[in-house]
Amino acid sequence: MGSLETGIAPKRAPLLRWSPSAGVRSFFHRPRSRLARFLLFEKVDYIQWICTVAAFFFVVVFFQAFLPGPVMEKSGGLDLNNGDRDPGILAGIRGLDFGEGIRFMPSTLLEKFERERREANLSLMALERPVKRVGLLKPRLALVVADLSPDALQLQMLSIAAALKEIGYDIEVFSFEEGPALVGWRAIGIPVYFLPIDTKPEITVDWFDYNGILVNSLEAKPVLSCWCWIQEPFKSIPVIWTIQERSLALRVSQYATNGQVQLINDWKHVFSRATALVFPTHLLLMMYSEFDSGNYFVIPGSPAEALGADEFFAIHSDHDLRVNMGYGSADFLIAIVSSQFTYSGMWLEQALILQALAPLLKEFLPVKTSHSMLKVLILSGNLTSAYKMALETIALKVGYPTGIVQHVGFDEHTNSFLGIADLVIYGSFLEEPCFPRVLMQAMNLGKLIIAPDLGMIRKYVDDRVNGYLFPKKNVGMLTQIVLQVVSNGKLSLLAQKIASIGKMHARNLMATESIQGYALLLENILTFPSEISSPKDAKEIPLILKEEWQWHLFENIADTNNLGRSFRSENILDKLEEQWSQSQMENSANTTLKFDEAFSSTAWEEEKRIEMFNARMRLEEEELKDRSDQPHGTWEEVYRNVKRADRARNALHERDDRELERTGQPLCIYEPYFGEGTWPFLHQTSLYRGVSLASLSKKAETALLESIEAKRHGDTLYFWVRMDKDPRNPLQLDFWTFCDVINAGNCRFAVSEALQRMYGVRHDLNSLPQMPNDGHSWSVMYSWALPTSSFLEFIMFSRMFVDTLDAQMYEEHHQSGHCYLSVSKDRHCYSRVLELLVNIWAYHSARRMVYVNPETGEMQEQHKLNSRKGHMWIRWFSYATLKSLDEDLAEESDSDPPDRRWLWPSTGEVFWHGVYDRERNTRQQQKERRKQQNRDKIQRIKRRARQKTLGKYIKPSPEETRDLNATRAL
């Protein structure tokens, strides 16, 4: 969490600590403070002060247990006995927490940016070759807004976009709904496109065309809620999401109570996708702490307060609103406001302010009547009854009659109370990182403000120019200021003039911080390839574009009365919750359906297995029945039958789809990203294997397939994205110059070095293949097709090329994340050289190169073979040469693999002719071993000792058998 203004994030503070006994002694024995001398100078009764102090101690002891605990942490308590304050009757309290110990620590996100910047600079300096940025194109940003309503967020984003465009960004706006603000976007020359609500935005828009995406409001969640945004390649796109609604943070506890844990996790999941989640205030950041994943950021400033004031004046009048709220037109209303952060010493600070305002009672409390025209409204975020009772008791003890001091809570009606107030006093001494929003509201409403001279207030308020400041260590000065600005029960003319100046100043307060802050955040987050020019520094934004919001762009919008309307946050959340519930129900239904299908499929598979088992048993029984009648053959015949069965079984084996040679597909289209991230863009036919975003129409696809099947152009490379039409090549550069531009100026060197290593060329030759500028074009963006056999040949070449390229720069790239083919850290820094590699192979291997119009299917041959004579390196790119190199690498890998990192064996099958010989020798050895085993067995049988016959058995005759049986019977 952090802020671009101060780079600080809030911490927590301990409970209020005080010592009554020590405080009493210090009151009687410490030197009199200026405020005490002032009070005594006014001849306040001494005995009355003693009674007041005693009563006050009782109030403190009684209410301490009920006062709210702090929400921040301080490093040490504040001792009023150190002589730095004028506490008056509060001198009896020691160790009070006035928020001075609260510190906002640097955010981890800022530290991460700084660390990455230092590492990147060191890595670039350590590269063997310098990298350079050519900068032919401007960086492109996509700005996603929920609608084009003329509200505060729309004005803020329009002002930011105008400044970003001035320093070198190209911006395009996407919206789900039309609206009056479309006029403003057109006025600054930024195109607006509309996203269909019923279609997934990741399908309708190619987000890869943009270097970064800015998303605004919770209503734009559908853009980031798709699962593919956390998959490659979408995952690498930087996203800045601005959140200004409080509604979701207020509903978190409701979700937890209702057991909607999945909904909370869904928001956490979506929030974590953002590179930076930007809030306008630190308070809002703390409210969303439940979803923090380390990507929170604060950029202060918004025109919401100014637009809210315009809306307030358009709806209300001061007189009618006062009457409706129960105040008279002659009443003088003072609003005491404080920090939106709650800490234990806040009520004591407000007590000091009440004490300083007490002399005003003489101005508004005539002697003859008890009714006072003075009303003091204390606006606070603490709405507990104990807090109200404490303030009322303090007011009474200070001397305010009952009913003058009233407690009002911060809510949506804050503008109403500020709007009817005559004077606004800031009653908090906490050094916050940003200018208090409530003071900005008051200034935009034209109210005179009086505030302590805190650093974040002094930065925007000039004393006695657009407001009044008093020393926080001398609260007694507040009394003098109030007596000066109030005259005859009203604000003096000078005070009214100062309030008017403050109103004009507040209209564009912190516009610079907001506009320049977004530009600075983009500088830290975005990285650009070498063909993209770097935008100007954020400090170079013209003053006219960063010191004011672009109010003039909304002047001609008819719906101006609705400019300051509050966000439709509740309706937005209801809509998003309904969509989430529907999706959950659909997922549940799909899960049930899939379960039923799986169950029925399981039952069918079980039945199928039973039937197959029964059929197998019947077949075995039939074989066993007939086996006794079958003649037995020799062992050689049996061996041949077994081998024939093995061959038949292997022939029927279904090959893997990646074995392109056996799939029967006439065509393969290559694309670097093959996975779930490309699914929405794939055609549903078997023709494509991960086609890139420059896909073919159905007509062009049919024409391409017919041309391949008819062998109209022979062995040909077909491509349908041309280099001369590539948006990265607006100057129509030649092949090698374009390659240098997109590879940090080092493409020629990298290709030359890789080819020398690949072919083993050691002496200095011109090892860069010619790619002439003959008026024809080349293939880019991986949008090309080859017959399968040629594709396999190109793969053989490219895997050797990639291996040598990897060996050239892997160590450096692996350690630092940088390589000399990119000006920024890039895990895939080789990919832009490989994007153009197919052109080098096709041109110098004498393949035809045909451009296919992706819409019409019309075909034009490029770089005709007759014009290539004398330019091609056919001998180096022939199949025989490449096959020989490939086999040499395979032999090395198979026989004596080196210890170094070697990419080539991992990129495909390791195969060479020696494998045949080795397998043949192995089979021959196994055959000889089996023959030898048979011979040994025969010899053992022959050598086996045989026992001689002991005698000869003669079967007796039937007559002898009968006589023998008769004898046995007797």
PDB file of C-alpha atoms in Angstrom, residues 144-147 153 215-221 241-245 567 572:
ATOM      1  CA  VAL A 144     -12.051   0.875 -19.788  1.00  0.00           C
ATOM      2  CA  VAL A 145     -14.951   2.809 -18.237  1.00  0.00           C
ATOM      3  CA  ALA A 146     -18.297   1.370 -17.212  1.00  0.00           C
ATOM      4  CA  ASP A 147     -20.301   4.027 -19.043  1.00  0.00           C
ATOM      5  CA  LEU A 153     -14.608   9.731 -12.256  1.00  0.00           C
ATOM      6  CA  VAL A 215      -9.825  -0.015 -15.639  1.00  0.00           C
ATOM      7  CA  ASN A 216     -12.173   2.207 -13.633  1.00  0.00           C
ATOM      8  CA  SER A 217     -14.881   1.490 -11.041  1.00  0.00           C
ATOM      9  CA  LEU A 218     -16.249  -1.784  -9.750  1.00  0.00           C
ATOM     10  CA  GLU A 219     -18.709  -1.907 -12.643  1.00  0.00           C
ATOM     11  CA  ALA A 220     -15.868  -2.693 -15.032  1.00  0.00           C
ATOM     12  CA  LYS A 221     -15.150  -5.955 -13.194  1.00  0.00           C
ATOM     13  CA  TRP A 241      -7.632  -0.561 -11.621  1.00  0.00           C
ATOM     14  CA  THR A 242      -9.063   2.551  -9.956  1.00  0.00           C
ATOM     15  CA  ILE A 243     -11.577   1.988  -7.136  1.00  0.00           C
ATOM     16  CA  GLN A 244     -13.529   4.929  -5.686  1.00  0.00           C
ATOM     17  CA  GLU A 245     -16.656   3.181  -4.378  1.00  0.00           C
ATOM     18  CA  PHE A 567     -21.679   6.501  -7.789  1.00  0.00           C
ATOM     19  CA  ILE A 572     -23.573  -1.973  -9.347  1.00  0.00           C
TER      20      ILE A 572
END
